Amino acid sequence: MGDKSDVLQGTLDLMVLKTLESMGPLHGYGIARRIEQVSDNSLSLNQGTIYPALLRLEQRGWIKSEWGTSESNRRAKFYALTRIGRKKIEAETENWERIAATMARFLDPQKASAN
Amino acid sequence: MDWIRILLSRCSAFFSRRTLDKDLDEELHTHIDLSIEENVRRGLSRDKARTAALLEFGGVTQTRERYREQRGVPWIEALGQDVRYALRQFRNSPGFAATVVITLALGIGANTAVFSLVHSILERSLPVSDPGRLYRVGDGGTCCYFDGFENDNGDYDLFPYDLYLQLRKNTPEFEQLAAMQAGGSSLSVRAGSAPAKPLRSEYVSGNYFATLGVGAYAGRPLIDSDDKTGAAPVIVLSYATWQSDFAGDPNIVGSTVYVQTHPFTVAGIAPTGFFGDRVIERPPDMWVPLANEPTIEGPGSSLWSQGEEDTAWLYLLGRAGPGTNVATVQAKLSGELRQWMSVHSAFTGHGKTPQIGRQHVVLVPGGGGIQRLQQRTGKGLRLLMILSSVVLLIACANIANLLLAHGTARRAELAVRMALGAGRRRLIRQIITQSVLLSLIGGAAGIAVAYGLSHMILALAFPESRHMPIHANPSLPVLGFTFLVSLVTGVLFGAAPAWLSSQAKPAEALRGVNRAAGDRSSLPQKALVVVQIAMSAVLLAGAFLMARSLANLEHQNFGIVTTNRYILSFDPKGAGYTVERVPALYRQIEERLSALPSVQSVSLARFTPLGGHIWATHVALQDLAASERCDTCFSSWIRVSNRFLDSLGVPVVRGRGFSAQDTQSSQPVVLVNQAFVRQFFPKQDPIGKHFGVDEQSAGAFEIVGVFADFKMTDARGEATPIFLRPLAQQFTGFVQPAQISEETSSMFVGSVIVQFAHPRQDAETLIRRTMASIDPNLTVFSFTPYDAQVAGNFNQDRLIARLTSLFGLLALVLASVGLYGVMSYFVARRTSEIGIRMAMGATRPSVIRMVLGGALGQIAAGLGLGIPIAMFAGHLMASLLYGVKTYDPFAFIGATLVLGLCATLAGYLPARRAASVDPMRALRAE
């Protein structure tokens, strides 16, 4: 994939949660960079779209935010998972895997019938 | 349950928008900075790093927008934006906004005022418990003292005390049946050392308050045991009077006051807001038990039967038990009535018995109380409702027109905005917000108009009211309704053109704008203008008719001269004078007042012409045989002093007036008016003839003179028979107790007429001082210039005339403004066409003619529609008109002229503006 592709809202949310789970508290730029790295730079999203997603997650209470200092001594807002957020990751991951499996069956019937 | 958290978070974020915006900015700033740093680390130059960072980020503004949408309550914020935008638009076209707001305010205000007043007068329930179970026995306005049959159709609605007691005893279907005085009295009341003052009073039965289901604010209400002969005399004061005339003194309950010099105890104060059994200009200041009426009224008492006579003077109001069948009770009461009549000679003598069969009572719901005021003013009030509705219609048509024109003119702007990417729904929402905002502002202004107008109407309709239980405050439901109407009009006519033009493709709209030739799309606007002009024509014509009618009423020849005359009303009986003592009092009054500087004449009378009161009596001519005598022949009569006719400028046309030769011992004489002669002596000379009030007294009075007719109580009708009797002659030949006591009470006069040679500022002080020096205990009720008393007969007519004129003027202004507005927009749209015409050689006058031609067409159509409707309306109003034919040409020509002139002017101004347009500028302005 060399093109920029639209990323579904829900999937971005899950990516953010997983990033925070593995990286610990991180600021917005850090999360965006990490997502880019993990997706092997094949997913170049507009970094700005991170922020509405972070707000969404925060409104739901899955992450919380705190002002702190970055490595280069800049004032930045750090986000971290909440307890609920951690539980949500499992549920969302299951959900996503189920969808992916269903899609796979549609896309490759032979593989499906073999299963 | 996520959505609750989200909602709460959004709401709280809404209130800390600014802080959060700053936070976001800082966060984004940091993000970009970190990104730049990273890029620099990778080896890019500072500038390239920055560019790359921004590119990676995406649109900062877009991010902010999406963030904000997620964060706050977007629709409120959008609303705020729309409102601010609308306000800015108003500032840009202040004329348009002001016109709409003023139009709305006038329409809403006028309607709210009139409908609220009508509601509070016509549909008011008494402030009593469970008014639904109250019923009035009788439905008419017969007042105030009668004997015999009452109405031609046998409807009996005024009752004698004896009959009331019978009905009360024999009708258990009524839990309570109360009786109350049909008229009211003014009694002089003295408390403590303060001078006596006149208070409005009402005689009521002991169970009055129990029937209505009200208690007392302080002390206790009247009860049955107060209403027995020999019971301790008590009264109940009204709350308003207690506050205004007795300073709210709590010690007054239980104290003694002197009513017409008789001691009474104040038993209690009626509840706040309680005003009695009817809506009236001067509600009772106090309620007195019926049992005390003979003490106070003395020889004029009406309570008990006097010989054969029972005076009917009470209205009945009862509280029905639950589950009462109205028709059954009504039939039962009618039966009891007929039975009572059949054993009373007043109804059976002289072959009257067959009429008894027709007599009946009608039971009507009494929750609204006695409806006399409502019956009197009902027609006028309904007329007012129609008038104000018409004004509202005109106002809405105006607003519709203005909004349509405004919307059409903005077509280009809307097209451009849509081409730039504005969403259609957002655009329409903005326009609707504008209309709603205008409606709200107009509505708020309308409340102010309604308030002022209500007060004005009340002051005009009931100028002599005191503690009247009607409030001038606009009622909420009416306000809400008119508000709704204007809101709907505004939204509809504002949004409709917007929706229509947003449907068109922007390119098309832009192409076609400002090149309109001809007006296919302006048909609805023209129709609206035509309707407005028609309605205005109706209102104006109505206003002219009413104004002429009022002028006729007020300036007619009443038969009396009123210039420089004043009326003083007083109450000798209330100050304790007896029949023996009053002659000396009258002599003193006449002498002392005549001695005042510039006084030309002084006279006394029991009633004054056009004062609203009169006595009538049966007339029995001596010359007729008993069988020929007419049982329904009545005449009014007044007890007067000798100079009465002189002081009112009424000429004696035959015979002589009263003089010193008419004394107590000489032949009782009377003066009759021409109407009396026409009715009773059509072809004879009345001088020297005798008549009386019944068979036995048929020879009592000798006619010695005839005087010219004047109007006594009915300012609109013809003069009725009147005879005058002198103060000096108290007739001693009556045998029946009722007649004797009536004769005695007629010796007490209530008015003094004073004629000055020229107007005097200090007339009132002079006269009051003189009266006080004669007897300081004499209660002077009022001092009125005669002109004011006459004018007081036409309060309602004046009110209606003034309001129709006001509404007519309103309609005229609105219609003119509407026409002006439409023509202005019309001209504005056709500017380039006009420019082309003028460039091609059209002269200014021809341009004016072209534009004006359109306007004149609408005016003509409007008048053509409106004048016939106005004639029809005039026909409906005929009963309110006096001396004016319903097809009065002056009114309709006048309305046509005024309206035509104003409307033509309204059309001419924009036409002139069109013609003065510079052709080059016009062509360039696209």
Short mmCIF file of N, CA and C in Angstrom, two decimals, chain B residues 734-780:
data_model
loop_
_atom_site.label_atom_id
_atom_site.label_comp_id
_atom_site.label_asym_id
_atom_site.label_seq_id
_atom_site.Cartn_x
_atom_site.Cartn_y
_atom_site.Cartn_z
N PHE B 734 -102.50 59.89 49.59
CA PHE B 734 -102.33 58.46 49.32
C PHE B 734 -102.83 57.64 50.49
N VAL B 735 -103.38 56.47 50.19
CA VAL B 735 -103.83 55.60 51.28
C VAL B 735 -102.96 54.36 51.39
N GLN B 736 -102.44 53.88 50.29
CA GLN B 736 -101.67 52.65 50.37
C GLN B 736 -100.30 52.92 50.98
N PRO B 737 -99.85 52.04 51.88
CA PRO B 737 -98.58 52.27 52.59
C PRO B 737 -97.40 52.42 51.62
N ALA B 738 -97.41 51.61 50.55
CA ALA B 738 -96.30 51.70 49.61
C ALA B 738 -96.23 53.08 49.00
N GLN B 739 -97.38 53.62 48.63
CA GLN B 739 -97.39 54.93 48.00
C GLN B 739 -96.99 56.02 48.99
N ILE B 740 -97.44 55.86 50.23
CA ILE B 740 -97.10 56.87 51.22
C ILE B 740 -95.59 56.91 51.44
N SER B 741 -94.99 55.73 51.57
CA SER B 741 -93.55 55.75 51.84
C SER B 741 -92.78 56.22 50.62
N GLU B 742 -93.29 55.90 49.43
CA GLU B 742 -92.61 56.40 48.23
C GLU B 742 -92.67 57.91 48.18
N GLU B 743 -93.85 58.46 48.51
CA GLU B 743 -94.01 59.90 48.50
C GLU B 743 -93.05 60.54 49.50
N THR B 744 -92.93 59.91 50.67
CA THR B 744 -92.05 60.47 51.67
C THR B 744 -90.60 60.47 51.18
N SER B 745 -90.18 59.34 50.64
CA SER B 745 -88.77 59.33 50.23
C SER B 745 -88.51 60.24 49.05
N SER B 746 -89.57 60.56 48.30
CA SER B 746 -89.32 61.47 47.19
C SER B 746 -89.03 62.87 47.66
N MET B 747 -89.27 63.16 48.93
CA MET B 747 -88.98 64.50 49.45
C MET B 747 -87.48 64.71 49.62
N PHE B 748 -86.73 63.65 49.59
CA PHE B 748 -85.27 63.79 49.74
C PHE B 748 -84.65 63.93 48.36
N VAL B 749 -84.07 65.07 48.07
CA VAL B 749 -83.43 65.25 46.78
C VAL B 749 -81.94 64.95 46.91
N GLY B 750 -81.33 64.63 45.78
CA GLY B 750 -79.92 64.26 45.86
C GLY B 750 -79.01 65.18 45.08
N SER B 751 -79.58 66.12 44.31
CA SER B 751 -78.69 66.92 43.47
C SER B 751 -78.99 68.39 43.56
N VAL B 752 -77.94 69.18 43.47
CA VAL B 752 -78.06 70.62 43.37
C VAL B 752 -77.44 71.03 42.05
N ILE B 753 -78.17 71.83 41.26
CA ILE B 753 -77.62 72.32 40.00
C ILE B 753 -77.30 73.79 40.19
N VAL B 754 -76.06 74.13 39.94
CA VAL B 754 -75.63 75.52 40.12
C VAL B 754 -75.20 76.07 38.77
N GLN B 755 -75.76 77.22 38.40
CA GLN B 755 -75.37 77.84 37.13
C GLN B 755 -74.56 79.09 37.41
N PHE B 756 -73.38 79.13 36.82
CA PHE B 756 -72.55 80.32 36.95
C PHE B 756 -72.70 81.18 35.70
N ALA B 757 -72.39 82.47 35.86
CA ALA B 757 -72.48 83.37 34.72
C ALA B 757 -71.32 83.14 33.76
N HIS B 758 -70.19 82.74 34.30
CA HIS B 758 -69.03 82.45 33.45
C HIS B 758 -68.19 81.38 34.13
N PRO B 759 -67.29 80.75 33.42
CA PRO B 759 -66.54 79.64 34.02
C PRO B 759 -65.72 80.10 35.22
N ARG B 760 -65.67 79.28 36.24
CA ARG B 760 -64.90 79.61 37.42
C ARG B 760 -63.99 78.44 37.80
N GLN B 761 -62.74 78.76 38.03
CA GLN B 761 -61.79 77.71 38.44
C GLN B 761 -62.12 77.16 39.80
N ASP B 762 -62.57 78.06 40.67
CA ASP B 762 -62.73 77.66 42.07
C ASP B 762 -64.16 77.27 42.39
N ALA B 763 -64.93 76.94 41.36
CA ALA B 763 -66.35 76.62 41.60
C ALA B 763 -66.49 75.56 42.66
N GLU B 764 -65.68 74.49 42.53
CA GLU B 764 -65.86 73.36 43.45
C GLU B 764 -65.55 73.76 44.89
N THR B 765 -64.43 74.44 45.10
CA THR B 765 -64.07 74.78 46.48
C THR B 765 -65.11 75.69 47.09
N LEU B 766 -65.55 76.68 46.30
CA LEU B 766 -66.57 77.61 46.80
C LEU B 766 -67.80 76.86 47.29
N ILE B 767 -68.28 75.99 46.41
CA ILE B 767 -69.55 75.33 46.70
C ILE B 767 -69.40 74.35 47.86
N ARG B 768 -68.31 73.59 47.86
CA ARG B 768 -68.12 72.64 48.96
C ARG B 768 -68.02 73.37 50.28
N ARG B 769 -67.32 74.52 50.25
CA ARG B 769 -67.16 75.26 51.49
C ARG B 769 -68.52 75.75 51.99
N THR B 770 -69.31 76.24 51.05
CA THR B 770 -70.64 76.73 51.45
C THR B 770 -71.47 75.60 52.04
N MET B 771 -71.47 74.45 51.38
CA MET B 771 -72.24 73.32 51.89
C MET B 771 -71.75 72.93 53.27
N ALA B 772 -70.44 72.92 53.45
CA ALA B 772 -69.90 72.55 54.76
C ALA B 772 -70.33 73.54 55.81
N SER B 773 -70.43 74.83 55.39
CA SER B 773 -70.82 75.82 56.40
C SER B 773 -72.30 75.70 56.74
N ILE B 774 -73.08 75.16 55.83
CA ILE B 774 -74.50 74.94 56.14
C ILE B 774 -74.62 73.79 57.12
N ASP B 775 -73.95 72.70 56.81
CA ASP B 775 -73.97 71.55 57.73
C ASP B 775 -72.76 70.68 57.44
N PRO B 776 -71.79 70.66 58.33
CA PRO B 776 -70.57 69.90 58.07
C PRO B 776 -70.80 68.40 58.00
N ASN B 777 -71.92 67.93 58.52
CA ASN B 777 -72.18 66.50 58.48
C ASN B 777 -72.78 66.03 57.18
N LEU B 778 -73.11 67.01 56.33
CA LEU B 778 -73.75 66.65 55.08
C LEU B 778 -72.71 66.03 54.15
N THR B 779 -72.90 64.78 53.78
CA THR B 779 -71.93 64.14 52.90
C THR B 779 -72.14 64.60 51.47
N VAL B 780 -71.08 65.20 50.90
CA VAL B 780 -71.15 65.57 49.49
C VAL B 780 -70.51 64.45 48.69
#
